[in-house]
Short mmCIF file of C-alpha atoms in Angstrom, two decimals:
data_model
loop_
_atom_site.label_atom_id
_atom_site.label_comp_id
_atom_site.label_asym_id
_atom_site.label_seq_id
_atom_site.Cartn_x
_atom_site.Cartn_y
_atom_site.Cartn_z
CA UNK A 1 -34.00 4.93 -56.25
CA UNK A 2 -36.28 1.82 -56.27
CA UNK A 3 -35.33 -0.64 -58.93
CA UNK A 4 -38.00 -1.79 -61.36
CA UNK A 5 -38.24 -5.45 -62.19
CA UNK A 6 -40.39 -7.09 -64.85
CA UNK A 7 -41.53 -10.69 -64.24
CA UNK A 8 -42.86 -12.55 -67.32
CA UNK A 9 -44.31 -15.79 -65.90
CA UNK A 10 -47.63 -17.43 -66.75
CA UNK A 11 -47.80 -19.74 -63.69
CA UNK A 12 -49.89 -17.67 -61.26
CA UNK A 13 -48.73 -19.31 -58.08
CA UNK A 14 -45.08 -18.67 -58.92
CA UNK A 15 -45.60 -15.21 -60.21
CA UNK A 16 -47.41 -14.22 -56.99
CA UNK A 17 -44.56 -15.70 -54.87
CA UNK A 18 -41.91 -13.85 -56.99
CA UNK A 19 -43.84 -10.56 -56.89
CA UNK A 20 -44.42 -10.77 -53.09
CA UNK A 21 -40.83 -11.61 -52.15
CA UNK A 22 -39.18 -9.22 -54.55
CA UNK A 23 -41.52 -6.46 -53.34
CA UNK A 24 -40.61 -7.27 -49.72
CA UNK A 25 -36.99 -6.88 -50.72
CA UNK A 26 -37.72 -3.34 -51.93
CA UNK A 27 -38.13 -3.74 -55.67
CA UNK A 28 -40.99 -2.36 -57.74
CA UNK A 29 -42.45 -5.36 -59.56
CA UNK A 30 -44.61 -5.59 -62.71
CA UNK A 31 -45.97 -8.98 -63.78
CA UNK A 32 -47.00 -10.10 -67.25
CA UNK A 33 -48.34 -13.65 -67.91
CA UNK A 34 -48.33 -13.64 -71.70
CA UNK A 35 -45.32 -13.66 -73.96
CA UNK A 36 -46.48 -10.97 -76.40
CA UNK A 37 -47.66 -8.64 -73.60
CA UNK A 38 -44.38 -9.24 -71.76
CA UNK A 39 -42.37 -8.31 -74.86
CA UNK A 40 -44.40 -5.19 -75.46
CA UNK A 41 -43.97 -4.11 -71.78
CA UNK A 42 -40.17 -4.75 -71.94
CA UNK A 43 -39.84 -2.77 -75.18
CA UNK A 44 -41.83 0.24 -74.03
CA UNK A 45 -40.95 0.63 -70.41
CA UNK A 46 -37.72 0.96 -68.48
CA UNK A 47 -36.63 -1.86 -66.14
CA UNK A 48 -33.49 -2.70 -64.31
CA UNK A 49 -33.98 -6.47 -64.69
CA UNK A 50 -36.31 -8.96 -66.32
CA UNK A 51 -37.15 -12.39 -64.86
CA UNK A 52 -38.20 -14.45 -67.90
CA UNK A 53 -39.87 -17.83 -68.03
CA UNK A 54 -39.01 -19.78 -71.15
CA UNK A 55 -42.37 -21.55 -71.54
CA UNK A 56 -45.01 -18.90 -72.15
CA UNK A 57 -48.28 -18.60 -74.12
CA UNK A 58 -48.20 -16.46 -77.24
CA UNK A 59 -44.43 -16.24 -77.56
CA UNK A 60 -41.57 -18.25 -76.03
CA UNK A 61 -39.14 -16.69 -73.59
CA UNK A 62 -36.31 -17.42 -76.02
CA UNK A 63 -38.07 -15.47 -78.81
CA UNK A 64 -38.66 -12.62 -76.44
CA UNK A 65 -35.05 -12.54 -75.48
CA UNK A 66 -33.84 -12.60 -79.06
CA UNK A 67 -36.17 -9.80 -80.10
CA UNK A 68 -35.03 -7.65 -77.14
CA UNK A 69 -31.39 -8.11 -77.93
CA UNK A 70 -31.83 -7.68 -81.69
CA UNK A 71 -33.62 -4.34 -81.01
CA UNK A 72 -30.74 -3.12 -78.86
CA UNK A 73 -32.44 -3.49 -75.47
CA UNK A 74 -29.70 -4.53 -73.06
CA UNK A 75 -31.84 -4.90 -69.87
CA UNK A 76 -30.33 -7.79 -67.75
CA UNK A 77 -32.43 -10.94 -68.07
CA UNK A 78 -32.54 -13.88 -65.66
CA UNK A 79 -34.27 -16.83 -67.34
CA UNK A 80 -36.46 -19.28 -65.30
CA UNK A 81 -36.14 -22.77 -66.59
CA UNK A 82 -37.40 -26.26 -65.78
CA UNK A 83 -35.12 -28.81 -64.07
CA UNK A 84 -32.87 -30.79 -66.33
CA UNK A 85 -33.41 -28.36 -69.27
CA UNK A 86 -29.68 -27.87 -70.00
CA UNK A 87 -30.22 -27.26 -73.76
CA UNK A 88 -32.70 -24.36 -72.92
CA UNK A 89 -30.20 -22.89 -70.56
CA UNK A 90 -27.44 -22.91 -73.15
CA UNK A 91 -29.74 -21.44 -75.81
CA UNK A 92 -30.84 -18.75 -73.40
CA UNK A 93 -27.32 -17.73 -72.52
CA UNK A 94 -26.34 -17.73 -76.16
CA UNK A 95 -29.36 -15.46 -76.90
CA UNK A 96 -28.10 -12.93 -74.37
CA UNK A 97 -29.43 -13.97 -70.90
CA UNK A 98 -27.36 -12.79 -68.02
CA UNK A 99 -28.10 -15.69 -65.68
CA UNK A 100 -30.51 -18.48 -65.11
CA UNK A 101 -32.32 -20.21 -62.23
CA UNK A 102 -33.75 -23.71 -62.25
CA UNK A 103 -37.24 -24.51 -60.93
CA UNK A 104 -37.97 -25.36 -58.16
CA UNK A 105 -35.83 -22.79 -56.38
CA UNK A 106 -35.76 -21.20 -52.94
CA UNK A 107 -36.51 -17.50 -52.67
CA UNK A 108 -33.15 -16.89 -50.93
CA UNK A 109 -31.35 -18.19 -54.05
CA UNK A 110 -33.48 -16.11 -56.32
CA UNK A 111 -32.89 -12.89 -54.40
CA UNK A 112 -29.13 -13.52 -54.27
CA UNK A 113 -29.00 -14.07 -58.05
CA UNK A 114 -31.10 -10.93 -58.74
CA UNK A 115 -28.84 -8.84 -56.55
CA UNK A 116 -25.72 -10.27 -58.18
CA UNK A 117 -26.98 -9.55 -61.74
CA UNK A 118 -27.95 -5.98 -60.70
CA UNK A 119 -24.52 -5.41 -59.20
CA UNK A 120 -22.83 -6.51 -62.37
CA UNK A 121 -25.14 -4.37 -64.53
CA UNK A 122 -24.40 -1.25 -62.44
CA UNK A 123 -20.62 -1.87 -62.43
CA UNK A 124 -20.44 -2.38 -58.65
CA UNK A 125 -18.19 -5.37 -59.00
CA UNK A 126 -15.39 -2.91 -59.97
CA UNK A 127 -15.54 -1.29 -56.58
CA UNK A 128 -12.96 -2.13 -53.88
CA UNK A 129 -13.54 -5.55 -52.20
CA UNK A 130 -13.92 -4.12 -48.69
CA UNK A 131 -16.72 -1.76 -49.82
CA UNK A 132 -18.50 -4.50 -51.66
CA UNK A 133 -18.34 -6.79 -48.62
CA UNK A 134 -19.66 -3.95 -46.41
CA UNK A 135 -22.67 -3.50 -48.67
CA UNK A 136 -23.56 -7.17 -48.64
CA UNK A 137 -23.36 -7.68 -44.86
CA UNK A 138 -26.21 -8.12 -42.41
CA UNK A 139 -25.30 -7.24 -38.82
CA UNK A 140 -27.44 -8.21 -35.86
CA UNK A 141 -25.89 -7.83 -32.48
CA UNK A 142 -22.68 -9.92 -32.60
CA UNK A 143 -24.06 -11.94 -35.55
CA UNK A 144 -22.57 -11.15 -38.91
CA UNK A 145 -23.95 -12.69 -42.08
CA UNK A 146 -22.37 -12.34 -45.53
CA UNK A 147 -25.10 -13.49 -48.06
CA UNK A 148 -22.80 -13.42 -51.11
CA UNK A 149 -20.17 -15.71 -49.42
CA UNK A 150 -22.42 -17.96 -47.40
CA UNK A 151 -20.41 -17.06 -44.32
CA UNK A 152 -21.54 -16.43 -40.72
CA UNK A 153 -19.66 -15.21 -37.67
CA UNK A 154 -20.79 -14.79 -34.08
CA UNK A 155 -18.47 -12.43 -32.31
CA UNK A 156 -14.99 -13.70 -33.19
CA UNK A 157 -16.16 -17.19 -33.97
CA UNK A 158 -16.82 -18.38 -37.47
CA UNK A 159 -19.96 -20.67 -37.69
CA UNK A 160 -20.03 -23.42 -40.30
CA UNK A 161 -23.51 -23.95 -41.70
CA UNK A 162 -24.89 -26.25 -44.31
CA UNK A 163 -26.43 -24.36 -47.33
CA UNK A 164 -30.05 -24.78 -46.25
CA UNK A 165 -29.24 -23.86 -42.63
CA UNK A 166 -27.66 -20.71 -43.96
CA UNK A 167 -30.63 -19.85 -46.03
CA UNK A 168 -33.04 -20.39 -43.12
CA UNK A 169 -30.88 -18.08 -40.98
CA UNK A 170 -30.65 -15.49 -43.67
CA UNK A 171 -34.43 -15.46 -44.19
CA UNK A 172 -35.02 -14.97 -40.43
CA UNK A 173 -32.32 -12.33 -40.24
CA UNK A 174 -33.81 -10.14 -42.91
CA UNK A 175 -36.72 -9.50 -40.53
CA UNK A 176 -35.43 -9.87 -36.97
CA UNK A 177 -38.20 -10.13 -34.32
CA UNK A 178 -40.83 -10.93 -36.95
CA UNK A 179 -42.50 -14.40 -36.85
CA UNK A 180 -41.98 -16.43 -39.92
CA UNK A 181 -44.39 -19.26 -40.48
CA UNK A 182 -43.16 -22.72 -41.45
CA UNK A 183 -44.79 -22.25 -44.81
CA UNK A 184 -42.87 -18.96 -45.27
CA UNK A 185 -39.58 -20.75 -44.55
CA UNK A 186 -40.46 -23.77 -46.66
CA UNK A 187 -41.34 -21.58 -49.71
CA UNK A 188 -38.36 -19.23 -49.29
CA UNK A 189 -35.69 -21.93 -48.78
CA UNK A 190 -36.96 -25.10 -50.48
CA UNK A 191 -39.22 -23.68 -53.11
CA UNK A 192 -43.00 -23.39 -53.42
CA UNK A 193 -43.41 -26.84 -54.89
CA UNK A 194 -41.11 -28.74 -52.53
CA UNK A 195 -42.81 -32.05 -51.66
CA UNK A 196 -41.15 -32.62 -48.24
CA UNK A 197 -42.96 -31.89 -45.00
CA UNK A 198 -42.64 -29.02 -42.56
CA UNK A 199 -40.58 -31.33 -40.33
CA UNK A 200 -37.71 -30.40 -42.56
CA UNK A 201 -37.93 -26.79 -41.32
CA UNK A 202 -37.98 -27.88 -37.72
CA UNK A 203 -34.86 -30.10 -38.14
CA UNK A 204 -32.89 -27.26 -39.74
CA UNK A 205 -33.92 -24.72 -37.13
CA UNK A 206 -32.96 -27.16 -34.34
CA UNK A 207 -29.57 -27.52 -35.84
CA UNK A 208 -29.17 -23.73 -36.25
CA UNK A 209 -30.02 -23.25 -32.59
CA UNK A 210 -27.28 -25.56 -31.49
CA UNK A 211 -24.74 -23.70 -33.61
CA UNK A 212 -25.88 -20.31 -32.25
CA UNK A 213 -25.39 -21.53 -28.70
CA UNK A 214 -21.85 -20.04 -28.82
CA UNK A 215 -23.46 -16.81 -27.64
CA UNK A 216 -27.18 -17.35 -26.72
CA UNK A 217 -27.29 -13.99 -24.97
CA UNK A 218 -26.66 -12.21 -28.29
CA UNK A 219 -29.02 -13.91 -30.69
CA UNK A 220 -31.31 -16.93 -30.61
CA UNK A 221 -34.30 -18.38 -32.41
CA UNK A 222 -37.64 -18.44 -30.63
CA UNK A 223 -40.38 -20.95 -31.37
CA UNK A 224 -43.94 -19.61 -31.60
CA UNK A 225 -46.04 -22.68 -30.92
CA UNK A 226 -48.25 -23.69 -33.81
CA UNK A 227 -46.97 -20.85 -36.02
CA UNK A 228 -43.30 -20.68 -36.70
CA UNK A 229 -40.04 -19.07 -35.69
CA UNK A 230 -38.43 -15.63 -35.12
CA UNK A 231 -34.87 -14.48 -34.72
CA UNK A 232 -34.38 -12.55 -31.49
CA UNK A 233 -31.47 -10.15 -31.03
CA UNK A 234 -30.37 -9.55 -27.39
CA UNK A 235 -27.38 -7.30 -27.97
CA UNK A 236 -27.95 -4.99 -30.92
CA UNK A 237 -24.88 -3.00 -31.98
CA UNK A 238 -26.59 -1.32 -34.87
CA UNK A 239 -29.55 -1.43 -37.28
CA UNK A 240 -29.63 -4.33 -39.66
CA UNK A 241 -27.74 -3.53 -42.79
CA UNK A 242 -27.87 -5.33 -46.06
CA UNK A 243 -26.97 -4.60 -49.56
#
């Protein structure tokens, strides 16, 4: 069954980015850009998770969270907070938030946190470890990616990646054979308001390529001139699987 998510965020660029990427991940997403409207939606409809900005018109995110918890609504909440807002984070967690993410953030980090909170909410963390690992694995040819552990293996060889290299590979691996633009990768990995240039993407892809040369006949990254990159799987042992 498709999980329903509520995004309460008044910054239109960010809410569109969240809605697009969460929908692509298979979630059903509802967006509200006003505090009072968001609270009303959360109180009257059923959602599996709420992404809640703390700075909202009409009513603050903390007030929304307190009202939800005081009325007995236990829907998991991930708060979105500004950088260096430690006091807000502490207040949010005390008020009943399940997790938080600091702006600016990469989409890969967001998706990982959402998935982790949903797993905790449904009790999946109590399942045997081997089953949990199986559900959180992406398999492409001889390439194995474990999103929850930030681990990658190519055949029998473990590949050591820096965090951003891993997130670039993970983003490409979620849609093998599909061209991802540099803007796609920049927004997903570094965040929509990252001020660095697209050269950052090229450098990380170049480094990834070198590390995948252990078995270039199995999987490699193709450049599409003037557009972006795609992950190409040569030997496919099964359909991509992710949890």
